[in-house]
Amino acid sequence: METKLTMGEKLKDLRTERGLTTKEVSKLTGISEAVYNGLENDADRDTGYSRIIALAKFFDVPTDYLLGFTESRITRNIELKELHLTDKAIEVLLSGKQNNYLLCDIIEHEEFSNLINSIDVYVRQLAAPHINTVNNMLKIAQHGIENYYSDNKPKPEDFDNAMTYMNETIVDEDDFLRFRISERFNQILRDTYTLYQENVRGDIPQRKDSVNEMTSDILTVLDQIKTENIKLDSPEQAIELMAKQMKLEIKSPLDLIRDLFFNNEDDESDDNSDT
């Protein structure tokens, strides 16, 4: 998730991660403890750039990180070739058509590398030779057993169950690998949902679980229409009246559709109009 810290919060995090006191930071950087305490408390707004440079070098972070221009602590410029990104991938990341902060949360998940490796194994069919070898061995064993009992030899009681088990043991490469991919992706999705849950639940209207409660709301609205001579000229007005009774803050269907599907286009048109 997008989390923007103040300079003071960043400095405190960097210091506590290293197990240092403010006095120790002061001694090691040459910045007085009083000034440094002011920085951590976001009380000193006129900090000289030389002090910021000194702290950035000491904590091994870029000055832009302390100044709030970036949330990345990486101090060196990374060559794009090191990330192995194509031009098209870079264009997608820069397009603003998706939530890149959400993408970061997914990438940072402990199962993400396993997910990508599973996809890699699937699309490049890296497991196919091994799976086919196992399947062929099972088929050979199955045919051998069937041939052994083909000349009217008495079969064990569990013969049919054993043959059925061997048939079911044969692995379908496509189904098996897609299942593992879905399993890992679902785990990442569940954990990311939990990560965001505390921040978004407050914006979600309370669900009405009781039919009686909903019926009561509807009857109350109908009474209002009759007793107060309320005239509803459109379905949107009916929805707004019902939402008010249920203490819900919702947008009209048209506004909701516009927000969902046309926000990006509106933003782009606004950007173009400024140029």
PDB file of C-alpha atoms in Angstrom, residues 1-274:
ATOM      1  CA  MET A   1       0.000   0.000   0.000  1.00  0.00           C
ATOM      2  CA  GLU A   2       1.039   3.592  -0.518  1.00  0.00           C
ATOM      3  CA  THR A   3       2.442   4.897   2.767  1.00  0.00           C
ATOM      4  CA  LYS A   4       4.086   8.297   2.857  1.00  0.00           C
ATOM      5  CA  LEU A   5       6.143   9.053   5.945  1.00  0.00           C
ATOM      6  CA  THR A   6       7.433  12.408   7.086  1.00  0.00           C
ATOM      7  CA  MET A   7      11.163  13.059   7.177  1.00  0.00           C
ATOM      8  CA  GLY A   8      11.103  12.697  10.953  1.00  0.00           C
ATOM      9  CA  GLU A   9       9.355   9.323  10.770  1.00  0.00           C
ATOM     10  CA  LYS A  10      11.848   8.101   8.192  1.00  0.00           C
ATOM     11  CA  LEU A  11      14.819   9.213  10.270  1.00  0.00           C
ATOM     12  CA  LYS A  12      13.414   7.533  13.371  1.00  0.00           C
ATOM     13  CA  ASP A  13      12.801   4.286  11.450  1.00  0.00           C
ATOM     14  CA  LEU A  14      16.329   4.334  10.033  1.00  0.00           C
ATOM     15  CA  ARG A  15      17.840   5.015  13.441  1.00  0.00           C
ATOM     16  CA  THR A  16      15.856   2.362  15.329  1.00  0.00           C
ATOM     17  CA  GLU A  17      16.578  -0.226  12.631  1.00  0.00           C
ATOM     18  CA  ARG A  18      20.277   0.253  13.395  1.00  0.00           C
ATOM     19  CA  GLY A  19      19.714   0.162  17.133  1.00  0.00           C
ATOM     20  CA  LEU A  20      21.129   3.658  17.664  1.00  0.00           C
ATOM     21  CA  THR A  21      20.189   6.402  20.112  1.00  0.00           C
ATOM     22  CA  THR A  22      19.785  10.017  19.050  1.00  0.00           C
ATOM     23  CA  LYS A  23      22.937  10.808  20.992  1.00  0.00           C
ATOM     24  CA  GLU A  24      24.897   8.200  18.993  1.00  0.00           C
ATOM     25  CA  VAL A  25      23.582   9.547  15.683  1.00  0.00           C
ATOM     26  CA  SER A  26      24.574  13.033  16.768  1.00  0.00           C
ATOM     27  CA  LYS A  27      28.102  11.904  17.619  1.00  0.00           C
ATOM     28  CA  LEU A  28      28.550   9.941  14.383  1.00  0.00           C
ATOM     29  CA  THR A  29      27.170  12.641  12.054  1.00  0.00           C
ATOM     30  CA  GLY A  30      28.365  15.788  13.783  1.00  0.00           C
ATOM     31  CA  ILE A  31      24.803  17.137  13.993  1.00  0.00           C
ATOM     32  CA  SER A  32      23.873  18.375  17.445  1.00  0.00           C
ATOM     33  CA  GLU A  33      21.461  16.151  19.339  1.00  0.00           C
ATOM     34  CA  ALA A  34      19.010  19.026  19.778  1.00  0.00           C
ATOM     35  CA  VAL A  35      18.902  19.659  16.032  1.00  0.00           C
ATOM     36  CA  TYR A  36      18.587  15.952  15.271  1.00  0.00           C
ATOM     37  CA  ASN A  37      15.744  15.555  17.785  1.00  0.00           C
ATOM     38  CA  GLY A  38      14.027  18.467  16.075  1.00  0.00           C
ATOM     39  CA  LEU A  39      14.350  16.681  12.735  1.00  0.00           C
ATOM     40  CA  GLU A  40      12.888  13.455  14.083  1.00  0.00           C
ATOM     41  CA  ASN A  41       9.987  15.391  15.595  1.00  0.00           C
ATOM     42  CA  ASP A  42       9.453  17.317  12.326  1.00  0.00           C
ATOM     43  CA  ALA A  43       9.944  20.508  14.334  1.00  0.00           C
ATOM     44  CA  ASP A  44      12.893  21.947  12.388  1.00  0.00           C
ATOM     45  CA  ARG A  45      11.567  23.109   9.004  1.00  0.00           C
ATOM     46  CA  ASP A  46      14.676  25.109   8.084  1.00  0.00           C
ATOM     47  CA  THR A  47      17.134  22.237   7.979  1.00  0.00           C
ATOM     48  CA  GLY A  48      20.189  22.986   5.915  1.00  0.00           C
ATOM     49  CA  TYR A  49      20.735  20.835   2.853  1.00  0.00           C
ATOM     50  CA  SER A  50      24.201  19.925   4.135  1.00  0.00           C
ATOM     51  CA  ARG A  51      22.634  18.209   7.137  1.00  0.00           C
ATOM     52  CA  ILE A  52      20.242  16.265   4.908  1.00  0.00           C
ATOM     53  CA  ILE A  53      23.176  15.150   2.760  1.00  0.00           C
ATOM     54  CA  ALA A  54      25.093  14.077   5.876  1.00  0.00           C
ATOM     55  CA  LEU A  55      22.128  12.044   7.171  1.00  0.00           C
ATOM     56  CA  ALA A  56      21.466  10.510   3.757  1.00  0.00           C
ATOM     57  CA  LYS A  57      25.073   9.357   3.525  1.00  0.00           C
ATOM     58  CA  PHE A  58      25.049   8.085   7.101  1.00  0.00           C
ATOM     59  CA  PHE A  59      21.861   6.031   6.677  1.00  0.00           C
ATOM     60  CA  ASP A  60      22.756   5.072   3.079  1.00  0.00           C
ATOM     61  CA  VAL A  61      19.561   6.419   1.518  1.00  0.00           C
ATOM     62  CA  PRO A  62      19.019   9.001  -1.237  1.00  0.00           C
ATOM     63  CA  THR A  63      18.350  12.593  -0.240  1.00  0.00           C
ATOM     64  CA  ASP A  64      15.145  12.425  -2.293  1.00  0.00           C
ATOM     65  CA  TYR A  65      13.916   9.753   0.123  1.00  0.00           C
ATOM     66  CA  LEU A  66      14.335  12.038   3.132  1.00  0.00           C
ATOM     67  CA  LEU A  67      12.868  15.024   1.274  1.00  0.00           C
ATOM     68  CA  GLY A  68       9.745  13.053   0.300  1.00  0.00           C
ATOM     69  CA  PHE A  69      10.263  12.934  -3.459  1.00  0.00           C
ATOM     70  CA  THR A  70      10.433   9.138  -3.397  1.00  0.00           C
ATOM     71  CA  GLU A  71       9.534   6.323  -1.012  1.00  0.00           C
ATOM     72  CA  SER A  72      12.418   4.174  -2.254  1.00  0.00           C
ATOM     73  CA  ARG A  73      15.530   3.774  -0.123  1.00  0.00           C
ATOM     74  CA  ILE A  74      17.630   2.464  -2.999  1.00  0.00           C
ATOM     75  CA  THR A  75      20.626   4.757  -3.250  1.00  0.00           C
ATOM     76  CA  ARG A  76      21.965   3.918  -6.672  1.00  0.00           C
ATOM     77  CA  ASN A  77      20.499   4.449 -10.094  1.00  0.00           C
ATOM     78  CA  ILE A  78      19.359   1.095 -11.419  1.00  0.00           C
ATOM     79  CA  GLU A  79      19.935   0.353 -15.073  1.00  0.00           C
ATOM     80  CA  LEU A  80      16.685  -0.801 -16.631  1.00  0.00           C
ATOM     81  CA  LYS A  81      18.543  -3.664 -18.275  1.00  0.00           C
ATOM     82  CA  GLU A  82      19.126  -5.082 -14.784  1.00  0.00           C
ATOM     83  CA  LEU A  83      15.364  -5.438 -14.364  1.00  0.00           C
ATOM     84  CA  HIS A  84      14.978  -7.128 -17.772  1.00  0.00           C
ATOM     85  CA  LEU A  85      11.897  -5.055 -18.587  1.00  0.00           C
ATOM     86  CA  THR A  86      10.762  -4.619 -22.173  1.00  0.00           C
ATOM     87  CA  ASP A  87       9.807  -1.227 -23.573  1.00  0.00           C
ATOM     88  CA  LYS A  88       6.163  -2.274 -23.564  1.00  0.00           C
ATOM     89  CA  ALA A  89       6.327  -3.294 -19.883  1.00  0.00           C
ATOM     90  CA  ILE A  90       7.832   0.084 -18.973  1.00  0.00           C
ATOM     91  CA  GLU A  91       5.093   1.865 -20.929  1.00  0.00           C
ATOM     92  CA  VAL A  92       2.451  -0.096 -19.001  1.00  0.00           C
ATOM     93  CA  LEU A  93       4.022   0.831 -15.642  1.00  0.00           C
ATOM     94  CA  LEU A  94       4.206   4.497 -16.629  1.00  0.00           C
ATOM     95  CA  SER A  95       0.700   4.613 -18.119  1.00  0.00           C
ATOM     96  CA  GLY A  96      -1.075   5.051 -14.796  1.00  0.00           C
ATOM     97  CA  LYS A  97      -3.813   2.676 -15.923  1.00  0.00           C
ATOM     98  CA  GLN A  98      -3.214   0.372 -12.956  1.00  0.00           C
ATOM     99  CA  ASN A  99      -2.393   0.716  -9.284  1.00  0.00           C
ATOM    100  CA  ASN A 100       1.389   0.303  -9.180  1.00  0.00           C
ATOM    101  CA  TYR A 101       1.366   0.386  -5.384  1.00  0.00           C
ATOM    102  CA  LEU A 102      -0.868  -2.687  -5.426  1.00  0.00           C
ATOM    103  CA  LEU A 103       1.524  -4.287  -7.903  1.00  0.00           C
ATOM    104  CA  CYS A 104       4.363  -3.660  -5.437  1.00  0.00           C
ATOM    105  CA  ASP A 105       2.406  -5.342  -2.629  1.00  0.00           C
ATOM    106  CA  ILE A 106       1.869  -8.400  -4.821  1.00  0.00           C
ATOM    107  CA  ILE A 107       5.533  -8.546  -5.882  1.00  0.00           C
ATOM    108  CA  GLU A 108       6.694  -8.219  -2.272  1.00  0.00           C
ATOM    109  CA  HIS A 109       4.615 -11.208  -1.148  1.00  0.00           C
ATOM    110  CA  GLU A 110       6.747 -14.162  -0.058  1.00  0.00           C
ATOM    111  CA  GLU A 111       4.937 -16.466  -2.512  1.00  0.00           C
ATOM    112  CA  PHE A 112       5.361 -14.193  -5.552  1.00  0.00           C
ATOM    113  CA  SER A 113       8.646 -15.738  -6.713  1.00  0.00           C
ATOM    114  CA  ASN A 114       7.133 -19.215  -6.382  1.00  0.00           C
ATOM    115  CA  LEU A 115       4.118 -18.062  -8.394  1.00  0.00           C
ATOM    116  CA  ILE A 116       6.269 -16.705 -11.233  1.00  0.00           C
ATOM    117  CA  ASN A 117       8.452 -19.823 -11.205  1.00  0.00           C
ATOM    118  CA  SER A 118       5.342 -22.009 -11.428  1.00  0.00           C
ATOM    119  CA  ILE A 119       4.105 -19.981 -14.394  1.00  0.00           C
ATOM    120  CA  ASP A 120       7.550 -20.252 -15.989  1.00  0.00           C
ATOM    121  CA  VAL A 121       7.526 -24.047 -15.580  1.00  0.00           C
ATOM    122  CA  TYR A 122       4.024 -24.165 -17.078  1.00  0.00           C
ATOM    123  CA  VAL A 123       4.436 -21.933 -20.137  1.00  0.00           C
ATOM    124  CA  ARG A 124       7.852 -23.338 -21.056  1.00  0.00           C
ATOM    125  CA  GLN A 125       6.692 -26.895 -20.346  1.00  0.00           C
ATOM    126  CA  LEU A 126       9.773 -27.530 -18.217  1.00  0.00           C
ATOM    127  CA  ALA A 127       8.059 -30.247 -16.180  1.00  0.00           C
ATOM    128  CA  ALA A 128       6.612 -32.107 -19.165  1.00  0.00           C
ATOM    129  CA  PRO A 129       9.530 -34.558 -19.650  1.00  0.00           C
ATOM    130  CA  HIS A 130       9.533 -35.559 -15.975  1.00  0.00           C
ATOM    131  CA  ILE A 131       5.753 -35.871 -15.726  1.00  0.00           C
ATOM    132  CA  ASN A 132       5.588 -37.904 -18.928  1.00  0.00           C
ATOM    133  CA  THR A 133       8.343 -40.214 -17.650  1.00  0.00           C
ATOM    134  CA  VAL A 134       6.382 -40.922 -14.460  1.00  0.00           C
ATOM    135  CA  ASN A 135       3.148 -41.400 -16.408  1.00  0.00           C
ATOM    136  CA  ASN A 136       4.848 -43.841 -18.811  1.00  0.00           C
ATOM    137  CA  MET A 137       6.245 -45.845 -15.897  1.00  0.00           C
ATOM    138  CA  LEU A 138       2.758 -46.105 -14.394  1.00  0.00           C
ATOM    139  CA  LYS A 139       1.298 -47.244 -17.719  1.00  0.00           C
ATOM    140  CA  ILE A 140       4.019 -49.891 -18.137  1.00  0.00           C
ATOM    141  CA  ALA A 141       3.337 -51.187 -14.639  1.00  0.00           C
ATOM    142  CA  GLN A 142      -0.391 -51.192 -15.315  1.00  0.00           C
ATOM    143  CA  HIS A 143      -0.038 -53.119 -18.582  1.00  0.00           C
ATOM    144  CA  GLY A 144       2.327 -55.592 -16.919  1.00  0.00           C
ATOM    145  CA  ILE A 145      -0.192 -56.345 -14.182  1.00  0.00           C
ATOM    146  CA  GLU A 146      -3.045 -56.666 -16.663  1.00  0.00           C
ATOM    147  CA  ASN A 147      -1.043 -59.073 -18.845  1.00  0.00           C
ATOM    148  CA  TYR A 148      -0.074 -61.159 -15.809  1.00  0.00           C
ATOM    149  CA  TYR A 149      -3.720 -61.764 -14.948  1.00  0.00           C
ATOM    150  CA  SER A 150      -4.942 -62.050 -18.539  1.00  0.00           C
ATOM    151  CA  ASP A 151      -4.752 -65.872 -18.703  1.00  0.00           C
ATOM    152  CA  ASN A 152      -7.568 -66.453 -16.185  1.00  0.00           C
ATOM    153  CA  LYS A 153      -5.343 -66.334 -13.126  1.00  0.00           C
ATOM    154  CA  PRO A 154      -7.324 -65.509  -9.967  1.00  0.00           C
ATOM    155  CA  LYS A 155      -7.181 -61.778  -9.269  1.00  0.00           C
ATOM    156  CA  PRO A 156      -6.760 -60.299  -5.806  1.00  0.00           C
ATOM    157  CA  GLU A 157      -9.882 -58.885  -4.182  1.00  0.00           C
ATOM    158  CA  ASP A 158      -8.663 -55.328  -4.501  1.00  0.00           C
ATOM    159  CA  PHE A 159      -7.473 -55.730  -8.120  1.00  0.00           C
ATOM    160  CA  ASP A 160     -10.078 -53.345  -9.599  1.00  0.00           C
ATOM    161  CA  ASN A 161      -9.453 -50.728  -6.898  1.00  0.00           C
ATOM    162  CA  ALA A 162      -5.704 -50.942  -7.508  1.00  0.00           C
ATOM    163  CA  MET A 163      -6.127 -50.465 -11.268  1.00  0.00           C
ATOM    164  CA  THR A 164      -8.480 -47.528 -10.697  1.00  0.00           C
ATOM    165  CA  TYR A 165      -5.949 -45.966  -8.331  1.00  0.00           C
ATOM    166  CA  MET A 166      -3.181 -46.306 -10.905  1.00  0.00           C
ATOM    167  CA  ASN A 167      -5.363 -44.649 -13.544  1.00  0.00           C
ATOM    168  CA  GLU A 168      -6.086 -41.729 -11.223  1.00  0.00           C
ATOM    169  CA  THR A 169      -2.401 -41.426 -10.305  1.00  0.00           C
ATOM    170  CA  ILE A 170      -1.504 -40.489 -13.891  1.00  0.00           C
ATOM    171  CA  VAL A 171      -0.804 -36.756 -13.824  1.00  0.00           C
ATOM    172  CA  ASP A 172      -2.371 -34.368 -16.313  1.00  0.00           C
ATOM    173  CA  GLU A 173       0.396 -31.788 -16.707  1.00  0.00           C
ATOM    174  CA  ASP A 174      -1.896 -28.942 -17.711  1.00  0.00           C
ATOM    175  CA  ASP A 175      -4.433 -29.434 -14.913  1.00  0.00           C
ATOM    176  CA  PHE A 176      -1.810 -30.047 -12.243  1.00  0.00           C
ATOM    177  CA  LEU A 177       0.358 -27.011 -13.015  1.00  0.00           C
ATOM    178  CA  ARG A 178      -2.579 -24.642 -13.471  1.00  0.00           C
ATOM    179  CA  PHE A 179      -3.919 -25.833 -10.122  1.00  0.00           C
ATOM    180  CA  ARG A 180      -0.604 -25.015  -8.412  1.00  0.00           C
ATOM    181  CA  ILE A 181      -0.514 -21.606 -10.096  1.00  0.00           C
ATOM    182  CA  SER A 182      -4.088 -20.819  -9.020  1.00  0.00           C
ATOM    183  CA  GLU A 183      -3.350 -22.045  -5.494  1.00  0.00           C
ATOM    184  CA  ARG A 184      -0.380 -19.688  -5.096  1.00  0.00           C
ATOM    185  CA  PHE A 185      -2.139 -16.743  -6.716  1.00  0.00           C
ATOM    186  CA  ASN A 186      -5.174 -17.196  -4.462  1.00  0.00           C
ATOM    187  CA  GLN A 187      -2.905 -17.168  -1.411  1.00  0.00           C
ATOM    188  CA  ILE A 188      -1.315 -13.889  -2.531  1.00  0.00           C
ATOM    189  CA  LEU A 189      -4.758 -12.441  -3.264  1.00  0.00           C
ATOM    190  CA  ARG A 190      -6.140 -13.435   0.162  1.00  0.00           C
ATOM    191  CA  ASP A 191      -3.146 -11.965   2.003  1.00  0.00           C
ATOM    192  CA  THR A 192      -3.232  -8.740  -0.032  1.00  0.00           C
ATOM    193  CA  TYR A 193      -6.970  -8.435   0.629  1.00  0.00           C
ATOM    194  CA  THR A 194      -6.259  -8.701   4.355  1.00  0.00           C
ATOM    195  CA  LEU A 195      -3.488  -6.096   4.037  1.00  0.00           C
ATOM    196  CA  TYR A 196      -5.919  -3.585   2.520  1.00  0.00           C
ATOM    197  CA  GLN A 197      -8.953  -4.567   4.581  1.00  0.00           C
ATOM    198  CA  GLU A 198      -8.406  -2.202   7.511  1.00  0.00           C
ATOM    199  CA  ASN A 199      -8.076   0.794   5.196  1.00  0.00           C
ATOM    200  CA  VAL A 200     -11.112   0.129   2.993  1.00  0.00           C
ATOM    201  CA  ARG A 201     -13.735  -1.463   5.251  1.00  0.00           C
ATOM    202  CA  GLY A 202     -14.833   1.915   6.585  1.00  0.00           C
ATOM    203  CA  ASP A 203     -15.943   2.976   3.093  1.00  0.00           C
ATOM    204  CA  ILE A 204     -18.109  -0.111   2.525  1.00  0.00           C
ATOM    205  CA  PRO A 205     -21.798   0.253   3.499  1.00  0.00           C
ATOM    206  CA  GLN A 206     -23.086  -2.074   6.217  1.00  0.00           C
ATOM    207  CA  ARG A 207     -24.754  -5.084   4.646  1.00  0.00           C
ATOM    208  CA  LYS A 208     -28.347  -5.718   5.618  1.00  0.00           C
ATOM    209  CA  ASP A 209     -28.508  -9.329   6.788  1.00  0.00           C
ATOM    210  CA  SER A 210     -32.046  -9.228   8.143  1.00  0.00           C
ATOM    211  CA  VAL A 211     -34.948  -9.467   5.675  1.00  0.00           C
ATOM    212  CA  ASN A 212     -37.215  -7.953   8.325  1.00  0.00           C
ATOM    213  CA  GLU A 213     -34.901  -4.961   8.658  1.00  0.00           C
ATOM    214  CA  MET A 214     -34.873  -4.375   4.903  1.00  0.00           C
ATOM    215  CA  THR A 215     -38.641  -4.783   4.719  1.00  0.00           C
ATOM    216  CA  SER A 216     -39.022  -2.220   7.489  1.00  0.00           C
ATOM    217  CA  ASP A 217     -36.868   0.259   5.566  1.00  0.00           C
ATOM    218  CA  ILE A 218     -38.929  -0.211   2.431  1.00  0.00           C
ATOM    219  CA  LEU A 219     -42.232   0.278   4.304  1.00  0.00           C
ATOM    220  CA  THR A 220     -40.856   3.412   5.972  1.00  0.00           C
ATOM    221  CA  VAL A 221     -39.942   4.875   2.583  1.00  0.00           C
ATOM    222  CA  LEU A 222     -43.383   4.025   1.186  1.00  0.00           C
ATOM    223  CA  ASP A 223     -45.014   5.753   4.172  1.00  0.00           C
ATOM    224  CA  GLN A 224     -42.881   8.834   3.552  1.00  0.00           C
ATOM    225  CA  ILE A 225     -43.978   8.924  -0.071  1.00  0.00           C
ATOM    226  CA  LYS A 226     -47.660   8.721   0.937  1.00  0.00           C
ATOM    227  CA  THR A 227     -47.731  11.025   3.955  1.00  0.00           C
ATOM    228  CA  GLU A 228     -45.339  13.662   2.670  1.00  0.00           C
ATOM    229  CA  ASN A 229     -46.614  13.532  -0.917  1.00  0.00           C
ATOM    230  CA  ILE A 230     -43.109  12.823  -2.208  1.00  0.00           C
ATOM    231  CA  LYS A 231     -43.031  12.532  -5.976  1.00  0.00           C
ATOM    232  CA  LEU A 232     -40.357  10.338  -7.529  1.00  0.00           C
ATOM    233  CA  ASP A 233     -39.619  11.260 -11.129  1.00  0.00           C
ATOM    234  CA  SER A 234     -36.830   8.748 -11.754  1.00  0.00           C
ATOM    235  CA  PRO A 235     -35.383   5.456 -10.459  1.00  0.00           C
ATOM    236  CA  GLU A 236     -32.350   7.423  -9.262  1.00  0.00           C
ATOM    237  CA  GLN A 237     -34.521   9.449  -6.870  1.00  0.00           C
ATOM    238  CA  ALA A 238     -36.024   6.254  -5.475  1.00  0.00           C
ATOM    239  CA  ILE A 239     -32.542   4.859  -4.887  1.00  0.00           C
ATOM    240  CA  GLU A 240     -31.425   8.066  -3.166  1.00  0.00           C
ATOM    241  CA  LEU A 241     -34.486   8.059  -0.876  1.00  0.00           C
ATOM    242  CA  MET A 242     -33.958   4.412   0.032  1.00  0.00           C
ATOM    243  CA  ALA A 243     -30.238   4.977   0.643  1.00  0.00           C
ATOM    244  CA  LYS A 244     -31.024   7.882   2.971  1.00  0.00           C
ATOM    245  CA  GLN A 245     -33.381   5.704   4.991  1.00  0.00           C
ATOM    246  CA  MET A 246     -30.738   2.954   5.225  1.00  0.00           C
ATOM    247  CA  LYS A 247     -28.111   5.567   6.164  1.00  0.00           C
ATOM    248  CA  LEU A 248     -25.997   4.748   3.146  1.00  0.00           C
ATOM    249  CA  GLU A 249     -23.969   7.206   1.151  1.00  0.00           C
ATOM    250  CA  ILE A 250     -24.055   6.039  -2.433  1.00  0.00           C
ATOM    251  CA  LYS A 251     -23.666   7.685  -5.775  1.00  0.00           C
ATOM    252  CA  SER A 252     -26.235   7.575  -8.494  1.00  0.00           C
ATOM    253  CA  PRO A 253     -25.879   4.644 -10.919  1.00  0.00           C
ATOM    254  CA  LEU A 254     -24.705   7.002 -13.654  1.00  0.00           C
ATOM    255  CA  ASP A 255     -22.023   8.538 -11.432  1.00  0.00           C
ATOM    256  CA  LEU A 256     -20.904   5.088 -10.327  1.00  0.00           C
ATOM    257  CA  ILE A 257     -20.585   3.892 -13.924  1.00  0.00           C
ATOM    258  CA  ARG A 258     -18.745   7.071 -14.866  1.00  0.00           C
ATOM    259  CA  ASP A 259     -16.268   6.624 -12.007  1.00  0.00           C
ATOM    260  CA  LEU A 260     -15.662   2.982 -12.826  1.00  0.00           C
ATOM    261  CA  PHE A 261     -15.170   3.246 -16.554  1.00  0.00           C
ATOM    262  CA  PHE A 262     -14.412   6.821 -17.565  1.00  0.00           C
ATOM    263  CA  ASN A 263     -12.247   8.297 -14.802  1.00  0.00           C
ATOM    264  CA  ASN A 264      -8.978   7.683 -16.637  1.00  0.00           C
ATOM    265  CA  GLU A 265     -10.334   9.219 -19.833  1.00  0.00           C
ATOM    266  CA  ASP A 266     -11.552  12.283 -17.918  1.00  0.00           C
ATOM    267  CA  ASP A 267      -8.127  12.681 -16.299  1.00  0.00           C
ATOM    268  CA  GLU A 268      -6.391  12.405 -19.647  1.00  0.00           C
ATOM    269  CA  SER A 269      -8.734  14.956 -21.230  1.00  0.00           C
ATOM    270  CA  ASP A 270      -8.083  17.339 -18.318  1.00  0.00           C
ATOM    271  CA  ASP A 271      -4.351  16.901 -18.787  1.00  0.00           C
ATOM    272  CA  ASN A 272      -4.665  17.586 -22.505  1.00  0.00           C
ATOM    273  CA  SER A 273      -6.779  20.678 -21.909  1.00  0.00           C
ATOM    274  CA  ASP A 274      -4.021  22.187 -19.766  1.00  0.00           C
TER     275      ASP A 274
END
